[in-house]
Each structure stands twice: as structure tokens, then as C-alpha cells.
mmCIF file of C-alpha atoms in Angstrom:
data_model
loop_
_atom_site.group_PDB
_atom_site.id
_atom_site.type_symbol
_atom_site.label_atom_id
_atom_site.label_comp_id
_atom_site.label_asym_id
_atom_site.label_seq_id
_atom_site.Cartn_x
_atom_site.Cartn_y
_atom_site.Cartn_z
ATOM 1 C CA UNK L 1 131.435 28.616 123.652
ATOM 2 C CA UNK L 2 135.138 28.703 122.962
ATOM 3 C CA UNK L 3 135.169 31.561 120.734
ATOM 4 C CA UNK L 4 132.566 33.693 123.439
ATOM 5 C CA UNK L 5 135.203 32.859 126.177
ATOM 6 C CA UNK L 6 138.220 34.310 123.503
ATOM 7 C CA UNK L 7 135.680 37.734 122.419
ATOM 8 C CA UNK L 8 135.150 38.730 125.833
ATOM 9 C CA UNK L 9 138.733 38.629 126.721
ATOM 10 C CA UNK L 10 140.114 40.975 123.646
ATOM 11 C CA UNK L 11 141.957 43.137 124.698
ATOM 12 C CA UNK L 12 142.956 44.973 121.381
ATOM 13 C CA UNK L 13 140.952 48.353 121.639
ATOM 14 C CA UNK L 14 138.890 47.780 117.867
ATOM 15 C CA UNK L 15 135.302 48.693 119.586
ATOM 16 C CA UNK L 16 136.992 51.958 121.196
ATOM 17 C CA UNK L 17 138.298 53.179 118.268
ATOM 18 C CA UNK L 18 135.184 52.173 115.738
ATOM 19 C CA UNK L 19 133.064 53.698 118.392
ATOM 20 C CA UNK L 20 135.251 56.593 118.597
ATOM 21 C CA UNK L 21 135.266 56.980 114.593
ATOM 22 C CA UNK L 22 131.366 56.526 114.417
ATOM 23 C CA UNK L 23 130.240 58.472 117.367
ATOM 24 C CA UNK L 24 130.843 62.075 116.564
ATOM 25 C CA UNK L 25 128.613 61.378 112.903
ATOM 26 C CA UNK L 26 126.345 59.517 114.860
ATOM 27 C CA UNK L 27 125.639 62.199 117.488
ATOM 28 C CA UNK L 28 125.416 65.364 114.874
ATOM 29 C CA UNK L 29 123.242 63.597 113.325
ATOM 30 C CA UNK L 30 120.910 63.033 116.479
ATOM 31 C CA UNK L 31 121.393 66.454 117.148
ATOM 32 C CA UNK L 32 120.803 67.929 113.922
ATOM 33 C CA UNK L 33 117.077 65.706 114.204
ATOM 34 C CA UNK L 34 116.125 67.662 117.208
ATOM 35 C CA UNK L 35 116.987 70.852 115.813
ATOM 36 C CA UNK L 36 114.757 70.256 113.036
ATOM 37 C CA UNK L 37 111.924 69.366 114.627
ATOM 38 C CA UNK L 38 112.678 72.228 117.208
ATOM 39 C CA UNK L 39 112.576 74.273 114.125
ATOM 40 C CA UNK L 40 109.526 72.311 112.558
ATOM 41 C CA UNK L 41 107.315 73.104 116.216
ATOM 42 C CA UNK L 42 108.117 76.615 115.884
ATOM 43 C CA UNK L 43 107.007 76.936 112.151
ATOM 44 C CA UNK L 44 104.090 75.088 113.316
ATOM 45 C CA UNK L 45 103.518 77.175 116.067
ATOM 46 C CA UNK L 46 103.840 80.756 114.240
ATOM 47 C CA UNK L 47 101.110 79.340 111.509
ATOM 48 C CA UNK L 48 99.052 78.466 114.400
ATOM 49 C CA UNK L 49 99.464 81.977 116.308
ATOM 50 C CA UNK L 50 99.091 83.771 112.294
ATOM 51 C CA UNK L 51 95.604 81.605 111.673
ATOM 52 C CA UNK L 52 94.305 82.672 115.576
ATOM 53 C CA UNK L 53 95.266 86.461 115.353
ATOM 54 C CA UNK L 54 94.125 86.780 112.017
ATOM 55 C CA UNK L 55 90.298 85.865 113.100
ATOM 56 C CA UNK L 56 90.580 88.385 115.583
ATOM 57 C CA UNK L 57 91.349 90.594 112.525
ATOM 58 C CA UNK L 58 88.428 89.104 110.454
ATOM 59 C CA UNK L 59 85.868 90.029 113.512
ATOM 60 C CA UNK L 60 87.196 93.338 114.215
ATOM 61 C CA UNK L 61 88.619 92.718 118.050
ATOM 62 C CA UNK L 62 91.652 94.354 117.209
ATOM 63 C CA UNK L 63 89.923 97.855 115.191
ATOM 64 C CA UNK L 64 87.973 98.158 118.257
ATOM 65 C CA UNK L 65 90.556 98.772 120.752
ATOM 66 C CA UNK L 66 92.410 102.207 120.929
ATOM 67 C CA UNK L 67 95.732 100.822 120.534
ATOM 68 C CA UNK L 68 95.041 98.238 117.721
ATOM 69 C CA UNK L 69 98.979 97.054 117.559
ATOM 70 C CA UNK L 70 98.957 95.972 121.491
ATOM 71 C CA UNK L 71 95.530 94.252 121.503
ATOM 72 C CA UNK L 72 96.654 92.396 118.696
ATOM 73 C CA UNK L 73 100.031 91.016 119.912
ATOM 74 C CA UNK L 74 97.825 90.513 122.965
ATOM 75 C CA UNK L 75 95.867 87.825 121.301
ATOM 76 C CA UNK L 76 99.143 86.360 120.026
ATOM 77 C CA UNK L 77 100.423 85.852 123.180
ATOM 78 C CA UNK L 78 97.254 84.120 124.282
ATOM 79 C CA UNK L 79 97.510 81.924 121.423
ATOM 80 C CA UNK L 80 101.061 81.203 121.479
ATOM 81 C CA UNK L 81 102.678 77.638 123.243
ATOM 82 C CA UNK L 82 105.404 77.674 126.215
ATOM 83 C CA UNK L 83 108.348 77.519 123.449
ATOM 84 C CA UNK L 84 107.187 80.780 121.655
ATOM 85 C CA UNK L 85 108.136 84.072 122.615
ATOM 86 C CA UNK L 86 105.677 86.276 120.463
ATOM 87 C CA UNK L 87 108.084 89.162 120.899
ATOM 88 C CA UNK L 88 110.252 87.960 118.579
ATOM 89 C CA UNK L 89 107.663 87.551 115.959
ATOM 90 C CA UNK L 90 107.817 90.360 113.027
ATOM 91 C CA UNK L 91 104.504 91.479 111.801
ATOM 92 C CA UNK L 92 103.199 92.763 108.464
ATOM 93 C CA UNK L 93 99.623 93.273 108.442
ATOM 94 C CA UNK L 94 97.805 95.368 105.581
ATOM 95 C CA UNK L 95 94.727 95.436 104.240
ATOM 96 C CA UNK L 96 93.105 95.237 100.630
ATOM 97 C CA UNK L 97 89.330 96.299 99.437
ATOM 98 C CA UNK L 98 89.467 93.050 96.613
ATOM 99 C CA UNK L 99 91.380 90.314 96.189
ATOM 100 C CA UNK L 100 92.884 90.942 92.763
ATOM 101 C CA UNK L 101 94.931 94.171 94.927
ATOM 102 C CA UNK L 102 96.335 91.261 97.081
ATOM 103 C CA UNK L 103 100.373 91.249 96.134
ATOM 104 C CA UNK L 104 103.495 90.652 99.375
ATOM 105 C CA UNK L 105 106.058 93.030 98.343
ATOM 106 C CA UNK L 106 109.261 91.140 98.640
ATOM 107 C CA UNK L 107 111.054 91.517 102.363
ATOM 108 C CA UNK L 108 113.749 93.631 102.794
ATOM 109 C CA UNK L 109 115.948 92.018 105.336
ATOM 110 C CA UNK L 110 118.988 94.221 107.387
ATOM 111 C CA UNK L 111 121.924 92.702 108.757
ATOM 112 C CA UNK L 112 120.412 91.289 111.278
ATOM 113 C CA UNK L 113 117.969 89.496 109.296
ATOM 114 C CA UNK L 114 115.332 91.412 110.910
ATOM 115 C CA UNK L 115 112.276 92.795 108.084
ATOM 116 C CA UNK L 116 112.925 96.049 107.468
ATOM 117 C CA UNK L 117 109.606 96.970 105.052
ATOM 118 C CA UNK L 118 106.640 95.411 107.378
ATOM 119 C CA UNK L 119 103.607 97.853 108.396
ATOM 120 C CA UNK L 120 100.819 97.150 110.687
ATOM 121 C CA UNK L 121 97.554 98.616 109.407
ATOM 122 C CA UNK L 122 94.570 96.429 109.629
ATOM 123 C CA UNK L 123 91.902 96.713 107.425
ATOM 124 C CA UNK L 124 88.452 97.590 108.111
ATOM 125 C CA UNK L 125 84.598 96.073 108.038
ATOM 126 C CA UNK L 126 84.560 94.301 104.292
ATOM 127 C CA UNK L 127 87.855 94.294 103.985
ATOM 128 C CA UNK L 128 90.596 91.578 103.149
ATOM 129 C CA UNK L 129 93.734 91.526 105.861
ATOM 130 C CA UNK L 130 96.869 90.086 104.758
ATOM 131 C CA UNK L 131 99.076 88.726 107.322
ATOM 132 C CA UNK L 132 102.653 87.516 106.916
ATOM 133 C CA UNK L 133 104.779 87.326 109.969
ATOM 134 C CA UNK L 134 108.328 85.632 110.458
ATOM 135 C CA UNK L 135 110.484 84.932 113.129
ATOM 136 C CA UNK L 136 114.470 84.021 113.309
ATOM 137 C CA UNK L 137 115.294 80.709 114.415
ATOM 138 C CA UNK L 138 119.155 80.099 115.381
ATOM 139 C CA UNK L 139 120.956 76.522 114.479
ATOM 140 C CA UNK L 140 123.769 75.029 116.905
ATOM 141 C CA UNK L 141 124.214 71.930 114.175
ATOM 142 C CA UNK L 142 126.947 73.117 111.866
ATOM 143 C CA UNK L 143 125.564 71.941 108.885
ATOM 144 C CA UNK L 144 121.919 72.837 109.813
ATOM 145 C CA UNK L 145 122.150 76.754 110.022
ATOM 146 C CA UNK L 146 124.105 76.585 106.500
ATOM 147 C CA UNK L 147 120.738 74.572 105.041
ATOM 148 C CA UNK L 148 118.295 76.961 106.727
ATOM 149 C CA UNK L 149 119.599 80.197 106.718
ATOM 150 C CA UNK L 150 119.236 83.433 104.637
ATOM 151 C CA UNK L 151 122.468 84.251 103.872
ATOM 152 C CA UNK L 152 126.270 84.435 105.288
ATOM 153 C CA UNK L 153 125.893 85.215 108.754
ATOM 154 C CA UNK L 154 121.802 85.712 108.869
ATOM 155 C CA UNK L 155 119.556 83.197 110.980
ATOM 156 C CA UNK L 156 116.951 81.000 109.131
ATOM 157 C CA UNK L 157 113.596 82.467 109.327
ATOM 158 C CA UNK L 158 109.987 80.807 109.816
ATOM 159 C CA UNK L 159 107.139 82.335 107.663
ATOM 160 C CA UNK L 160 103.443 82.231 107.824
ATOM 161 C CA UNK L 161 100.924 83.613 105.621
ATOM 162 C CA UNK L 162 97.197 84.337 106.165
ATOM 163 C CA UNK L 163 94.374 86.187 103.943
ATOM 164 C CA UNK L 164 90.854 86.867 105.469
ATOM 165 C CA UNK L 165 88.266 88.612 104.408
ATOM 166 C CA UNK L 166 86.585 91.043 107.363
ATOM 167 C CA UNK L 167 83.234 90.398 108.414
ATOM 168 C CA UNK L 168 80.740 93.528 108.000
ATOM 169 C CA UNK L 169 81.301 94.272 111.871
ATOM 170 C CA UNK L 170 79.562 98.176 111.300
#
């Protein structure tokens, strides 16, 4: 009981300075955990918007309508969660007649990390579609964006891939 009495009477500062040494590490790292799983939902999230708008692809929704780019990032936005703005999503949808054509050109990025090579041209009935979209993703955490992004000064980028093959809608 003595030695109680004598610990809650210190008056010699150790805890304020060991919690001022520890705190800053421990708080970056806190923060870097919720940027990565911040960064992890919206990953999640674009596969989940790529795998929705692609079956609208597959049946033909989007060839239907007279402007096919709109209708499509129309069901994007309908699949897409409160955290996702689908205007910030790059597209790059093309189509193939077999899947031996299948190849993604590599991505051309400009300074702003934004695709520079993407097209939007859906296939048609029998066809495959090929979707690959991306989306920029900005770090606070110091050490996070340097981990995640493309290159000096470029945001990291979430990608999602999808193949289908169209259904004979004609």
C-alpha cells in the first residue's frame, strides 16, 4: 500500500514525456489503419460497381439506349455506395469477337494521373466486353501515399477488371 500511496504522488513528469514520445507513432499509425481500409472500401466498391455495370453490358441495356455512355454511368451510379462518387471513375470499355483477341493495352497516365488511352465502345450481341476502370484515391498519412501511389506527385489508383461475354440479345 506504501508504494501505491508514493506512485500516485510522483511528481517527476516520466508518463508525460513517454506519452509524449509514443503518441505521435501511435496515432499515425491509427490513422494510417483507417486510410487503408478507406482505401480497401473503395477498391471494394469500384469492383462491385465494374461486376454490376458490366451485366448491364452482357444483356445489352446499355446498346439499347441512344446515348450508350450516359445510360451506362447511369447504372453505375445506381450501383454505387454513399462514399463513391462514380464521376470520378475512369472508364475503358471495348469489345472483342473471341477471347484469344482479349489483350489491356498498358495505361497511359498524364500528370495528373488521370488515363489518357481509355475508349468507351461496347460490344455487341455475341460479343466479349472488357471493362477496366480506375479511380484516384488521395492519402493524408505521410507514409501511406508514398506506398500507394504511382509515382512522384501522382495519387494511388484503384483498378477493377471485368470480361463478359454478351448474351445473343438480337
Amino acid at each position: 500500500m506504501r508504494s501505491a500511496n508514493r506512485l500516485s504522488r510522483g511528481e517527476g513528469g516520466n508518463v508525460m514525456i513517454e506519452f509524449a514520445l509514443l503518441a505521435p507513432v501511435f496515432f499515425m499509425l491509427v490513422m494510417g489503419l483507417v486510410e487503408f481500409v478507406l482505401y480497401q472500401y473503395k477498391s471494394y466498391t469500384l469492383n462491385h460497381i465494374v461486376y454490376e455495370s458490366t451485366r448491364s453490358l452482357q444483356t445489352g441495356q446499355v446498346q439499347s439506349a441512344t446515348n450508350m455512355r450516359q445510360k451506362f454511368e447511369e447504372m453505375c451510379a445506381e450501383s454505387a455506395g454513399p462514399l463513391m462518387n462514380c464521376e470520378d471513375i475512369q472508364w475503358d470499355v471495348r469489345s472483342y469477337d473471341a477471347l484469344n483477341q482479349i489483350e489491356y493495352p498498358p495505361v497511359e497516365y498524364d500528370e495528373q494521373g488521370l488515363p489518357k488511352n481509355f475508349v468507351f465502345q461496347p460490344g455487341g450481341a455475341n460479343q466479349y466486353s472488357v471493362v477496366r476502370a480506375t479511380i484516384q484515391h488521395s492519402f493524408v498519412t505521410p507514409f501511406m501515399d508514398k506506398l500507394f501511389q504511382m509515382g512522384p506527385d501522382q495519387p494511388a489508383i484503384a483498378n477493377a477488371f471485368c470480361i463478359v461475354k454478351n448474351e445473343p440479345w438480337n
